[in-house]
Amino acid sequence: MRKLLCLSFLSFLLIFSLLLTGQSVNAQDEPYAPVFSIPEDIEGAEFYQQQQEQVQNNIPSRSEVHVPPYPGAVVFMVHTTDQVKQVIGKDGFAEIKLVTTDPIEKIVQFYKEHLPDWSYHEDYSIFWYGEDEFSLARLMEGMPNITIQEATPVTQRLIPDATYMIGIIYETE
């Protein structure tokens, strides 16, 4: 009984100290998803280590993205607001790219279930918020969207079973 009370008190102190320092115990403040791992025997590991560090340094929290991470996927790339602005010419958006080993049907089903207010265009494998008519021009001007593309050979070199890359453009605060 005494040990249980001590553990409960220690748990209380940990939570209280986190709250005092401004840190949160909310799961939403965890990194969006795990970062990809580098195989030990891969040639050119230094290049991939730099990419991995860039991802780890810029990975958003779950609460920042407003789209659930695909289960089991790993973060492969992160593009900051400044990097996305260079492409679309507009502030307020960032991108996170996930890699999965699942088939596209499973990925599409997941996002259809978890994002009921989003639309999906099957020919382009793109989700976007709302029910407006699909337009590549609107997407390029800046709006939240999710693209699903086949994994490239470079991606598969790091993650041999990779099937698809999920690109999520999200609004930043």
PDB file of C-alpha atoms in Angstrom:
ATOM      1  CA  MET A   1       0.000   0.000   0.000  1.00  0.00           C
ATOM      2  CA  ARG A   2       2.796   2.368   0.933  1.00  0.00           C
ATOM      3  CA  LYS A   3       4.602   1.689  -2.389  1.00  0.00           C
ATOM      4  CA  LEU A   4       1.385   2.352  -4.322  1.00  0.00           C
ATOM      5  CA  LEU A   5       0.905   5.681  -2.522  1.00  0.00           C
ATOM      6  CA  CYS A   6       4.533   6.640  -3.241  1.00  0.00           C
ATOM      7  CA  LEU A   7       4.116   5.812  -6.946  1.00  0.00           C
ATOM      8  CA  SER A   8       0.871   7.778  -7.124  1.00  0.00           C
ATOM      9  CA  PHE A   9       2.512  10.736  -5.424  1.00  0.00           C
ATOM     10  CA  LEU A  10       5.522  10.557  -7.782  1.00  0.00           C
ATOM     11  CA  SER A  11       3.172  10.461 -10.789  1.00  0.00           C
ATOM     12  CA  PHE A  12       1.347  13.495  -9.431  1.00  0.00           C
ATOM     13  CA  LEU A  13       4.653  15.358  -8.956  1.00  0.00           C
ATOM     14  CA  LEU A  14       5.762  14.528 -12.506  1.00  0.00           C
ATOM     15  CA  ILE A  15       2.518  15.788 -14.036  1.00  0.00           C
ATOM     16  CA  PHE A  16       2.526  18.879 -11.806  1.00  0.00           C
ATOM     17  CA  SER A  17       6.142  19.728 -12.724  1.00  0.00           C
ATOM     18  CA  LEU A  18       5.347  19.336 -16.438  1.00  0.00           C
ATOM     19  CA  LEU A  19       2.438  21.708 -16.080  1.00  0.00           C
ATOM     20  CA  LEU A  20       4.560  24.246 -14.182  1.00  0.00           C
ATOM     21  CA  THR A  21       7.249  24.226 -16.874  1.00  0.00           C
ATOM     22  CA  GLY A  22       4.667  24.646 -19.614  1.00  0.00           C
ATOM     23  CA  GLN A  23       5.146  21.157 -20.990  1.00  0.00           C
ATOM     24  CA  SER A  24       2.072  19.167 -21.843  1.00  0.00           C
ATOM     25  CA  VAL A  25       1.189  15.580 -21.118  1.00  0.00           C
ATOM     26  CA  ASN A  26      -1.232  15.611 -24.045  1.00  0.00           C
ATOM     27  CA  ALA A  27      -0.588  12.917 -26.674  1.00  0.00           C
ATOM     28  CA  GLN A  28      -1.408  15.536 -29.319  1.00  0.00           C
ATOM     29  CA  ASP A  29       1.895  17.264 -28.534  1.00  0.00           C
ATOM     30  CA  GLU A  30       3.902  14.160 -29.432  1.00  0.00           C
ATOM     31  CA  PRO A  31       5.765  14.132 -32.740  1.00  0.00           C
ATOM     32  CA  TYR A  32       3.352  13.597 -35.634  1.00  0.00           C
ATOM     33  CA  ALA A  33       4.697  10.101 -36.399  1.00  0.00           C
ATOM     34  CA  PRO A  34       7.960   8.181 -36.007  1.00  0.00           C
ATOM     35  CA  VAL A  35      10.866   9.220 -38.228  1.00  0.00           C
ATOM     36  CA  PHE A  36      12.231   6.718 -40.760  1.00  0.00           C
ATOM     37  CA  SER A  37      15.157   4.519 -39.742  1.00  0.00           C
ATOM     38  CA  ILE A  38      18.359   4.168 -41.729  1.00  0.00           C
ATOM     39  CA  PRO A  39      19.443   0.586 -42.485  1.00  0.00           C
ATOM     40  CA  GLU A  40      22.903  -0.103 -41.064  1.00  0.00           C
ATOM     41  CA  ASP A  41      24.378  -1.452 -44.295  1.00  0.00           C
ATOM     42  CA  ILE A  42      23.159   1.257 -46.687  1.00  0.00           C
ATOM     43  CA  GLU A  43      25.636   2.994 -48.962  1.00  0.00           C
ATOM     44  CA  GLY A  44      25.649   6.777 -48.581  1.00  0.00           C
ATOM     45  CA  ALA A  45      24.324   6.671 -45.016  1.00  0.00           C
ATOM     46  CA  GLU A  46      25.737  10.172 -44.339  1.00  0.00           C
ATOM     47  CA  PHE A  47      23.301  11.741 -46.811  1.00  0.00           C
ATOM     48  CA  TYR A  48      20.343   9.952 -45.262  1.00  0.00           C
ATOM     49  CA  GLN A  49      21.511  10.874 -41.760  1.00  0.00           C
ATOM     50  CA  GLN A  50      21.357  14.548 -42.757  1.00  0.00           C
ATOM     51  CA  GLN A  51      17.821  14.046 -44.077  1.00  0.00           C
ATOM     52  CA  GLN A  52      16.853  12.171 -40.921  1.00  0.00           C
ATOM     53  CA  GLU A  53      18.226  14.989 -38.724  1.00  0.00           C
ATOM     54  CA  GLN A  54      16.392  17.614 -40.801  1.00  0.00           C
ATOM     55  CA  VAL A  55      13.156  15.658 -40.345  1.00  0.00           C
ATOM     56  CA  GLN A  56      13.714  15.231 -36.601  1.00  0.00           C
ATOM     57  CA  ASN A  57      14.456  18.938 -36.176  1.00  0.00           C
ATOM     58  CA  ASN A  58      11.349  20.052 -38.067  1.00  0.00           C
ATOM     59  CA  ILE A  59       8.757  17.379 -37.352  1.00  0.00           C
ATOM     60  CA  PRO A  60       5.468  18.938 -36.239  1.00  0.00           C
ATOM     61  CA  SER A  61       3.378  17.679 -33.340  1.00  0.00           C
ATOM     62  CA  ARG A  62       0.105  15.861 -33.899  1.00  0.00           C
ATOM     63  CA  SER A  63      -1.823  18.926 -32.773  1.00  0.00           C
ATOM     64  CA  GLU A  64      -0.196  21.100 -35.468  1.00  0.00           C
ATOM     65  CA  VAL A  65      -1.196  18.998 -38.477  1.00  0.00           C
ATOM     66  CA  HIS A  66      -5.009  18.602 -38.029  1.00  0.00           C
ATOM     67  CA  VAL A  67      -4.947  15.360 -40.065  1.00  0.00           C
ATOM     68  CA  PRO A  68      -4.421  12.014 -38.360  1.00  0.00           C
ATOM     69  CA  PRO A  69      -1.167  10.245 -39.190  1.00  0.00           C
ATOM     70  CA  TYR A  70      -1.638   7.102 -41.217  1.00  0.00           C
ATOM     71  CA  PRO A  71      -1.169   4.110 -38.863  1.00  0.00           C
ATOM     72  CA  GLY A  72       2.256   2.504 -39.102  1.00  0.00           C
ATOM     73  CA  ALA A  73       3.617   5.146 -41.492  1.00  0.00           C
ATOM     74  CA  VAL A  74       6.942   6.870 -40.865  1.00  0.00           C
ATOM     75  CA  VAL A  75       7.921  10.467 -41.578  1.00  0.00           C
ATOM     76  CA  PHE A  76      10.252  10.633 -44.554  1.00  0.00           C
ATOM     77  CA  MET A  77      10.379  14.377 -45.291  1.00  0.00           C
ATOM     78  CA  VAL A  78       9.288  17.654 -43.780  1.00  0.00           C
ATOM     79  CA  HIS A  79       8.977  20.887 -45.732  1.00  0.00           C
ATOM     80  CA  THR A  80       8.779  24.015 -43.596  1.00  0.00           C
ATOM     81  CA  THR A  81       6.512  26.986 -44.227  1.00  0.00           C
ATOM     82  CA  ASP A  82       9.352  28.816 -45.975  1.00  0.00           C
ATOM     83  CA  GLN A  83      10.039  25.870 -48.276  1.00  0.00           C
ATOM     84  CA  VAL A  84       6.364  25.460 -49.202  1.00  0.00           C
ATOM     85  CA  LYS A  85       6.055  29.219 -49.766  1.00  0.00           C
ATOM     86  CA  GLN A  86       8.757  28.981 -52.436  1.00  0.00           C
ATOM     87  CA  VAL A  87       6.533  26.543 -54.355  1.00  0.00           C
ATOM     88  CA  ILE A  88       3.069  28.079 -53.889  1.00  0.00           C
ATOM     89  CA  GLY A  89       4.019  31.692 -53.186  1.00  0.00           C
ATOM     90  CA  LYS A  90       1.831  31.859 -50.101  1.00  0.00           C
ATOM     91  CA  ASP A  91       2.551  31.812 -46.352  1.00  0.00           C
ATOM     92  CA  GLY A  92       0.833  29.589 -43.844  1.00  0.00           C
ATOM     93  CA  PHE A  93       1.373  26.068 -45.186  1.00  0.00           C
ATOM     94  CA  ALA A  94       3.867  23.285 -44.457  1.00  0.00           C
ATOM     95  CA  GLU A  95       4.196  19.701 -45.647  1.00  0.00           C
ATOM     96  CA  ILE A  96       4.946  16.366 -44.057  1.00  0.00           C
ATOM     97  CA  LYS A  97       5.572  13.232 -46.131  1.00  0.00           C
ATOM     98  CA  LEU A  98       4.882   9.798 -44.731  1.00  0.00           C
ATOM     99  CA  VAL A  99       5.881   6.411 -46.125  1.00  0.00           C
ATOM    100  CA  THR A 100       3.800   3.278 -45.694  1.00  0.00           C
ATOM    101  CA  THR A 101       3.938  -0.336 -46.771  1.00  0.00           C
ATOM    102  CA  ASP A 102       0.168  -0.602 -47.222  1.00  0.00           C
ATOM    103  CA  PRO A 103      -1.827  -0.726 -50.480  1.00  0.00           C
ATOM    104  CA  ILE A 104      -3.499   2.449 -51.740  1.00  0.00           C
ATOM    105  CA  GLU A 105      -7.001   1.081 -51.104  1.00  0.00           C
ATOM    106  CA  LYS A 106      -6.281   0.804 -47.402  1.00  0.00           C
ATOM    107  CA  ILE A 107      -4.814   4.333 -47.262  1.00  0.00           C
ATOM    108  CA  VAL A 108      -7.801   5.836 -49.098  1.00  0.00           C
ATOM    109  CA  GLN A 109     -10.245   3.979 -46.849  1.00  0.00           C
ATOM    110  CA  PHE A 110      -8.485   5.260 -43.718  1.00  0.00           C
ATOM    111  CA  TYR A 111      -8.666   8.901 -44.793  1.00  0.00           C
ATOM    112  CA  LYS A 112     -12.257   8.589 -46.027  1.00  0.00           C
ATOM    113  CA  GLU A 113     -13.238   7.265 -42.588  1.00  0.00           C
ATOM    114  CA  HIS A 114     -11.222   9.820 -40.609  1.00  0.00           C
ATOM    115  CA  LEU A 115     -11.811  12.895 -42.788  1.00  0.00           C
ATOM    116  CA  PRO A 116     -15.516  12.806 -43.708  1.00  0.00           C
ATOM    117  CA  ASP A 117     -15.556  16.527 -44.628  1.00  0.00           C
ATOM    118  CA  TRP A 118     -12.826  16.020 -47.236  1.00  0.00           C
ATOM    119  CA  SER A 119     -13.272  15.116 -50.896  1.00  0.00           C
ATOM    120  CA  TYR A 120     -11.240  12.596 -52.867  1.00  0.00           C
ATOM    121  CA  HIS A 121     -10.289  12.559 -56.548  1.00  0.00           C
ATOM    122  CA  GLU A 122      -9.491   8.993 -57.557  1.00  0.00           C
ATOM    123  CA  ASP A 123      -7.660   9.822 -60.816  1.00  0.00           C
ATOM    124  CA  TYR A 124      -5.139  12.047 -59.013  1.00  0.00           C
ATOM    125  CA  SER A 125      -5.177  10.266 -55.618  1.00  0.00           C
ATOM    126  CA  ILE A 126      -5.753  13.590 -53.855  1.00  0.00           C
ATOM    127  CA  PHE A 127      -7.874  14.494 -50.831  1.00  0.00           C
ATOM    128  CA  TRP A 128      -8.800  18.118 -50.118  1.00  0.00           C
ATOM    129  CA  TYR A 129     -10.944  19.829 -47.535  1.00  0.00           C
ATOM    130  CA  GLY A 130     -14.496  20.631 -48.616  1.00  0.00           C
ATOM    131  CA  GLU A 131     -16.804  19.592 -51.396  1.00  0.00           C
ATOM    132  CA  ASP A 132     -15.758  22.136 -54.022  1.00  0.00           C
ATOM    133  CA  GLU A 133     -14.928  21.112 -57.571  1.00  0.00           C
ATOM    134  CA  PHE A 134     -11.436  19.656 -57.942  1.00  0.00           C
ATOM    135  CA  SER A 135      -8.849  22.059 -59.360  1.00  0.00           C
ATOM    136  CA  LEU A 136      -5.081  21.624 -59.566  1.00  0.00           C
ATOM    137  CA  ALA A 137      -4.797  25.412 -59.776  1.00  0.00           C
ATOM    138  CA  ARG A 138      -6.545  25.818 -56.394  1.00  0.00           C
ATOM    139  CA  LEU A 139      -4.270  23.211 -54.840  1.00  0.00           C
ATOM    140  CA  MET A 140      -1.172  24.965 -56.178  1.00  0.00           C
ATOM    141  CA  GLU A 141      -2.402  28.293 -54.797  1.00  0.00           C
ATOM    142  CA  GLY A 142      -2.439  26.769 -51.333  1.00  0.00           C
ATOM    143  CA  MET A 143      -5.018  24.690 -49.568  1.00  0.00           C
ATOM    144  CA  PRO A 144      -4.821  21.707 -47.236  1.00  0.00           C
ATOM    145  CA  ASN A 145      -4.561  18.467 -49.179  1.00  0.00           C
ATOM    146  CA  ILE A 146      -3.285  14.918 -49.051  1.00  0.00           C
ATOM    147  CA  THR A 147      -1.606  13.264 -52.035  1.00  0.00           C
ATOM    148  CA  ILE A 148      -0.862   9.581 -52.355  1.00  0.00           C
ATOM    149  CA  GLN A 149       1.945   8.594 -54.710  1.00  0.00           C
ATOM    150  CA  GLU A 150       3.842   5.391 -55.362  1.00  0.00           C
ATOM    151  CA  ALA A 151       7.084   5.121 -53.426  1.00  0.00           C
ATOM    152  CA  THR A 152      10.123   5.992 -55.517  1.00  0.00           C
ATOM    153  CA  PRO A 153      13.178   3.728 -55.884  1.00  0.00           C
ATOM    154  CA  VAL A 154      15.117   6.142 -53.631  1.00  0.00           C
ATOM    155  CA  THR A 155      12.470   5.748 -50.929  1.00  0.00           C
ATOM    156  CA  GLN A 156      12.449   1.977 -51.377  1.00  0.00           C
ATOM    157  CA  ARG A 157      16.214   1.931 -50.970  1.00  0.00           C
ATOM    158  CA  LEU A 158      15.724   3.138 -47.390  1.00  0.00           C
ATOM    159  CA  ILE A 159      12.433   1.378 -46.761  1.00  0.00           C
ATOM    160  CA  PRO A 160      12.480  -1.716 -49.002  1.00  0.00           C
ATOM    161  CA  ASP A 161       8.810  -2.618 -48.440  1.00  0.00           C
ATOM    162  CA  ALA A 162       7.581   0.953 -49.057  1.00  0.00           C
ATOM    163  CA  THR A 163       4.590   1.104 -51.372  1.00  0.00           C
ATOM    164  CA  TYR A 164       3.259   4.672 -51.098  1.00  0.00           C
ATOM    165  CA  MET A 165       4.239   8.138 -49.979  1.00  0.00           C
ATOM    166  CA  ILE A 166       1.532  10.264 -48.377  1.00  0.00           C
ATOM    167  CA  GLY A 167       2.116  14.009 -48.733  1.00  0.00           C
ATOM    168  CA  ILE A 168       0.122  16.185 -46.340  1.00  0.00           C
ATOM    169  CA  ILE A 169      -0.041  19.937 -46.942  1.00  0.00           C
ATOM    170  CA  TYR A 170      -1.454  21.558 -43.811  1.00  0.00           C
ATOM    171  CA  GLU A 171      -2.116  25.062 -42.561  1.00  0.00           C
ATOM    172  CA  THR A 172       0.287  26.392 -39.963  1.00  0.00           C
ATOM    173  CA  GLU A 173      -0.803  28.672 -37.171  1.00  0.00           C
TER     174      GLU A 173
END
